[in-house]
Amino acid sequence: MNLDKNLLPHHVGIIMDGNGRWAQNQGLIRSAGHLAGVKTLKEIIKTAVNIELEALTVYAFSTENWNRPHTEVDFLMHLFSEYLEKEKRELNEKNVKIHFIGRIDELPESLIKQARDAENMMMNNTGLKFNVATNYGGQDEIVRATQKIARQVNEGTLKVDDIDADIFEAALDTCDSPPVDLMIRTGGDLRVSNFLLWQSAYAEFWFTETPFPNFKPEEFLQALSDFAKRDRRFGSIK
């Protein structure tokens, strides 16, 4: 598929949904779906690097996901750890800059260290900005950003009248990435599920019934191709 790079989104968000249902529909345990999803993610990242996408943010684990069965949560924490250990060198070689967003300090201590080590390893890379939303919620991020700004006001380093959209964006977890241009959700559901609420204010949305384990690079490129045909007016009239 030939894509005009001038028409590609700068920042793509993906809600990687449908892993557990994909596994259950095949008579497998839910963890098998998460394992398959990791393999798919690797291919999507490879594709994003090849087309020189600026930023990619994926929804790995939400603040609400702690309510899932303990066995599934424990498996996901182990899977994150295993993924980082196996993939960080290859990501670094691909010039990817990884960044974990959300309440990372509430994750298991060993995983926090792995996440920070991976960020430090890739901090000077200039390629794909790969944001991994882990223990993340969009509303929570907005609250934390507001608290950060309020502290600056209390300390006297910021005036209330100087607070604008740029100041607020600088307080968000994704401050190093542009606004989301395209939001993709796999798995058939038609909602944003508390993901990148501020950043996706003017994002184009692309929904697919395909569960994430079956979301191949070809369909990812199809979503990008569809985005290139959209008429983005940002509230104005052309």
Short mmCIF file of C-alpha atoms in Angstrom, two decimals:
data_model
loop_
_atom_site.label_atom_id
_atom_site.label_comp_id
_atom_site.label_asym_id
_atom_site.label_seq_id
_atom_site.Cartn_x
_atom_site.Cartn_y
_atom_site.Cartn_z
CA MET A 1 0.00 0.00 0.00
CA ASN A 2 1.42 3.37 -1.06
CA LEU A 3 0.93 6.06 1.55
CA ASP A 4 1.66 9.77 1.11
CA LYS A 5 3.77 10.59 4.17
CA ASN A 6 2.52 14.17 4.05
CA LEU A 7 -1.00 12.89 4.76
CA LEU A 8 -0.09 10.52 7.59
CA PRO A 9 -1.10 11.29 11.17
CA HIS A 10 1.65 12.52 13.46
CA HIS A 11 0.33 10.69 16.51
CA VAL A 12 -1.74 7.50 16.59
CA GLY A 13 -3.41 6.09 19.68
CA ILE A 14 -4.48 2.44 19.83
CA ILE A 15 -6.94 0.90 22.28
CA MET A 16 -5.76 -2.70 22.03
CA ASP A 17 -9.05 -4.40 22.81
CA GLY A 18 -10.32 -7.93 22.30
CA ASN A 19 -7.38 -10.03 23.52
CA GLY A 20 -9.31 -11.97 26.13
CA ARG A 21 -12.38 -12.51 23.95
CA TRP A 22 -10.18 -13.65 21.07
CA ALA A 23 -8.73 -16.35 23.32
CA GLN A 24 -12.07 -17.43 24.77
CA ASN A 25 -13.60 -17.74 21.31
CA GLN A 26 -10.87 -20.24 20.50
CA GLY A 27 -11.32 -22.21 23.70
CA LEU A 28 -8.15 -20.76 25.23
CA ILE A 29 -7.56 -19.00 28.53
CA ARG A 30 -7.53 -15.19 28.45
CA SER A 31 -3.76 -15.01 29.01
CA ALA A 32 -3.24 -16.65 25.61
CA GLY A 33 -4.95 -13.64 24.06
CA HIS A 34 -2.62 -11.23 25.83
CA LEU A 35 0.39 -13.20 24.61
CA ALA A 36 -0.94 -13.07 21.05
CA GLY A 37 -1.54 -9.34 21.47
CA VAL A 38 2.11 -8.75 22.34
CA LYS A 39 3.14 -10.39 19.08
CA THR A 40 0.74 -8.15 17.18
CA LEU A 41 2.06 -5.06 18.95
CA LYS A 42 5.59 -5.91 17.88
CA GLU A 43 4.47 -5.95 14.24
CA ILE A 44 2.57 -2.67 14.60
CA ILE A 45 5.63 -0.97 16.10
CA LYS A 46 7.80 -2.30 13.28
CA THR A 47 5.34 -0.88 10.75
CA ALA A 48 5.18 2.48 12.56
CA VAL A 49 8.97 2.69 12.47
CA ASN A 50 9.11 1.80 8.77
CA ILE A 51 6.64 4.53 7.78
CA GLU A 52 8.40 7.02 10.09
CA LEU A 53 5.37 7.70 12.28
CA GLU A 54 6.18 10.38 14.84
CA ALA A 55 4.31 9.02 17.87
CA LEU A 56 2.34 5.93 18.88
CA THR A 57 0.51 5.56 22.19
CA VAL A 58 -0.99 2.23 23.20
CA TYR A 59 -3.42 1.46 26.02
CA ALA A 60 -1.69 -1.36 27.87
CA PHE A 61 -3.35 -1.28 31.31
CA SER A 62 -5.97 1.12 32.64
CA THR A 63 -6.54 2.31 36.20
CA GLU A 64 -9.76 0.27 36.08
CA ASN A 65 -8.01 -2.94 35.01
CA TRP A 66 -6.98 -3.59 38.63
CA ASN A 67 -10.58 -4.77 39.08
CA ARG A 68 -9.91 -7.82 36.89
CA PRO A 69 -9.19 -11.22 38.51
CA HIS A 70 -5.89 -11.27 40.41
CA THR A 71 -4.55 -14.06 38.25
CA GLU A 72 -5.06 -12.00 35.09
CA VAL A 73 -3.54 -8.86 36.63
CA ASP A 74 -0.52 -10.82 37.87
CA PHE A 75 -0.08 -12.35 34.43
CA LEU A 76 -0.22 -8.94 32.76
CA MET A 77 2.40 -7.53 35.14
CA HIS A 78 4.64 -10.50 34.35
CA LEU A 79 3.98 -10.06 30.63
CA PHE A 80 4.98 -6.37 30.76
CA SER A 81 8.20 -7.34 32.50
CA GLU A 82 8.96 -10.10 30.03
CA TYR A 83 8.19 -7.84 27.05
CA LEU A 84 10.58 -5.15 28.27
CA GLU A 85 13.36 -7.64 28.91
CA LYS A 86 13.03 -9.22 25.46
CA GLU A 87 12.28 -6.18 23.32
CA LYS A 88 14.15 -3.19 24.79
CA ARG A 89 17.36 -3.82 22.88
CA GLU A 90 15.59 -4.21 19.56
CA LEU A 91 13.49 -1.11 20.23
CA ASN A 92 16.67 0.80 21.00
CA GLU A 93 18.30 -0.42 17.79
CA LYS A 94 15.25 0.86 15.88
CA ASN A 95 15.81 4.31 17.41
CA VAL A 96 12.50 4.08 19.31
CA LYS A 97 12.04 6.33 22.34
CA ILE A 98 9.85 4.58 24.88
CA HIS A 99 7.91 6.44 27.56
CA PHE A 100 5.54 5.01 30.18
CA ILE A 101 2.55 7.18 31.05
CA GLY A 102 0.10 6.86 33.91
CA ARG A 103 0.57 6.15 37.61
CA ILE A 104 3.76 4.20 37.05
CA ASP A 105 4.82 4.61 40.70
CA GLU A 106 1.96 2.30 41.75
CA LEU A 107 3.23 -0.67 39.73
CA PRO A 108 5.34 -3.45 41.28
CA GLU A 109 8.75 -2.07 42.26
CA SER A 110 10.69 -4.40 39.96
CA LEU A 111 8.54 -3.34 37.00
CA ILE A 112 9.02 0.34 37.82
CA LYS A 113 12.78 -0.17 37.68
CA GLN A 114 12.53 -1.99 34.34
CA ALA A 115 10.38 0.78 32.89
CA ARG A 116 12.74 3.53 34.02
CA ASP A 117 15.79 1.59 32.83
CA ALA A 118 14.21 1.19 29.39
CA GLU A 119 13.34 4.90 29.26
CA ASN A 120 16.91 5.83 30.21
CA MET A 121 18.33 3.47 27.60
CA MET A 122 16.30 5.15 24.83
CA MET A 123 16.10 8.70 26.14
CA ASN A 124 18.33 10.13 23.40
CA ASN A 125 16.68 8.27 20.53
CA THR A 126 15.07 10.40 17.85
CA GLY A 127 12.74 7.97 16.09
CA LEU A 128 9.24 6.78 16.98
CA LYS A 129 7.94 8.12 20.30
CA PHE A 130 6.35 5.01 21.80
CA ASN A 131 4.12 5.83 24.76
CA VAL A 132 2.89 2.89 26.83
CA ALA A 133 -0.16 3.79 28.93
CA THR A 134 0.17 1.59 32.02
CA ASN A 135 -2.03 2.10 35.09
CA TYR A 136 -3.41 4.98 33.08
CA GLY A 137 -6.75 6.81 32.99
CA GLY A 138 -7.50 9.93 30.99
CA GLN A 139 -9.53 11.59 33.74
CA ASP A 140 -6.84 10.77 36.28
CA GLU A 141 -4.20 12.30 34.00
CA ILE A 142 -6.21 15.53 33.77
CA VAL A 143 -6.58 15.64 37.56
CA ARG A 144 -2.84 15.08 38.04
CA ALA A 145 -2.02 17.79 35.49
CA THR A 146 -4.37 20.19 37.29
CA GLN A 147 -2.69 19.41 40.61
CA LYS A 148 0.73 20.02 39.07
CA ILE A 149 -0.36 23.42 37.77
CA ALA A 150 -2.04 24.30 41.08
CA ARG A 151 1.22 23.59 42.90
CA GLN A 152 3.04 25.97 40.53
CA VAL A 153 0.48 28.67 41.32
CA ASN A 154 0.84 28.06 45.07
CA GLU A 155 4.62 28.28 44.76
CA GLY A 156 4.33 31.57 42.91
CA THR A 157 6.02 30.31 39.74
CA LEU A 158 2.85 30.59 37.65
CA LYS A 159 0.03 33.12 37.54
CA VAL A 160 -3.56 31.93 37.21
CA ASP A 161 -4.17 34.27 34.26
CA ASP A 162 -1.21 32.73 32.42
CA ILE A 163 -2.75 29.25 32.39
CA ASP A 164 -3.73 28.30 28.85
CA ALA A 165 -3.94 25.17 26.68
CA ASP A 166 -0.17 25.12 26.14
CA ILE A 167 0.51 25.25 29.88
CA PHE A 168 -1.98 22.47 30.47
CA GLU A 169 -0.57 20.25 27.71
CA ALA A 170 2.90 20.70 29.18
CA ALA A 171 1.62 19.18 32.43
CA LEU A 172 0.25 16.05 30.74
CA ASP A 173 2.04 12.71 30.58
CA THR A 174 2.32 13.04 26.80
CA CYS A 175 3.89 16.51 26.84
CA ASP A 176 6.64 15.38 24.43
CA SER A 177 4.16 14.13 21.80
CA PRO A 178 1.84 16.05 19.46
CA PRO A 179 -1.95 15.83 19.83
CA VAL A 180 -3.52 12.56 18.72
CA ASP A 181 -4.57 12.70 15.07
CA LEU A 182 -5.95 9.17 14.76
CA MET A 183 -7.47 6.95 17.43
CA ILE A 184 -7.86 3.26 16.59
CA ARG A 185 -9.92 0.82 18.63
CA THR A 186 -9.94 -2.88 17.91
CA GLY A 187 -12.34 -5.50 19.23
CA GLY A 188 -15.69 -4.05 18.17
CA ASP A 189 -16.56 -1.67 21.02
CA LEU A 190 -17.37 1.94 20.13
CA ARG A 191 -16.06 3.99 23.04
CA VAL A 192 -12.85 5.73 24.15
CA SER A 193 -12.72 4.06 27.59
CA ASN A 194 -11.03 6.97 29.38
CA PHE A 195 -8.03 7.04 27.03
CA LEU A 196 -6.17 10.24 26.05
CA LEU A 197 -9.24 12.41 26.61
CA TRP A 198 -7.49 15.77 26.25
CA GLN A 199 -5.08 14.67 23.53
CA SER A 200 -7.79 13.25 21.26
CA ALA A 201 -10.02 16.35 21.28
CA TYR A 202 -9.80 16.59 17.47
CA ALA A 203 -8.71 13.06 16.66
CA GLU A 204 -10.23 11.06 13.85
CA PHE A 205 -11.61 7.72 15.06
CA TRP A 206 -11.30 4.36 13.36
CA PHE A 207 -13.12 1.35 14.81
CA THR A 208 -12.76 -2.26 13.74
CA GLU A 209 -14.41 -5.52 14.79
CA THR A 210 -11.03 -7.23 14.52
CA PRO A 211 -9.70 -8.30 17.93
CA PHE A 212 -6.21 -6.98 18.57
CA PRO A 213 -4.39 -10.33 18.14
CA ASN A 214 -5.71 -10.38 14.54
CA PHE A 215 -5.00 -6.69 13.89
CA LYS A 216 -2.25 -7.09 11.33
CA PRO A 217 -0.04 -4.37 9.80
CA GLU A 218 -2.20 -4.45 6.66
CA GLU A 219 -5.25 -3.31 8.60
CA PHE A 220 -3.17 -0.74 10.49
CA LEU A 221 -2.08 0.71 7.15
CA GLN A 222 -5.71 0.61 5.99
CA ALA A 223 -6.64 2.81 8.96
CA LEU A 224 -3.87 5.24 8.05
CA SER A 225 -5.00 5.27 4.43
CA ASP A 226 -8.56 6.04 5.52
CA PHE A 227 -7.26 8.85 7.74
CA ALA A 228 -5.49 10.39 4.74
CA LYS A 229 -8.87 10.78 3.02
CA ARG A 230 -10.59 12.51 5.93
CA ASP A 231 -11.53 16.18 5.70
CA ARG A 232 -10.22 17.67 8.95
CA ARG A 233 -11.75 21.10 9.55
CA PHE A 234 -11.11 21.59 13.29
CA GLY A 235 -14.41 23.43 13.67
CA SER A 236 -13.89 25.79 10.76
CA ILE A 237 -15.24 25.79 7.21
CA LYS A 238 -13.02 25.29 4.18
#
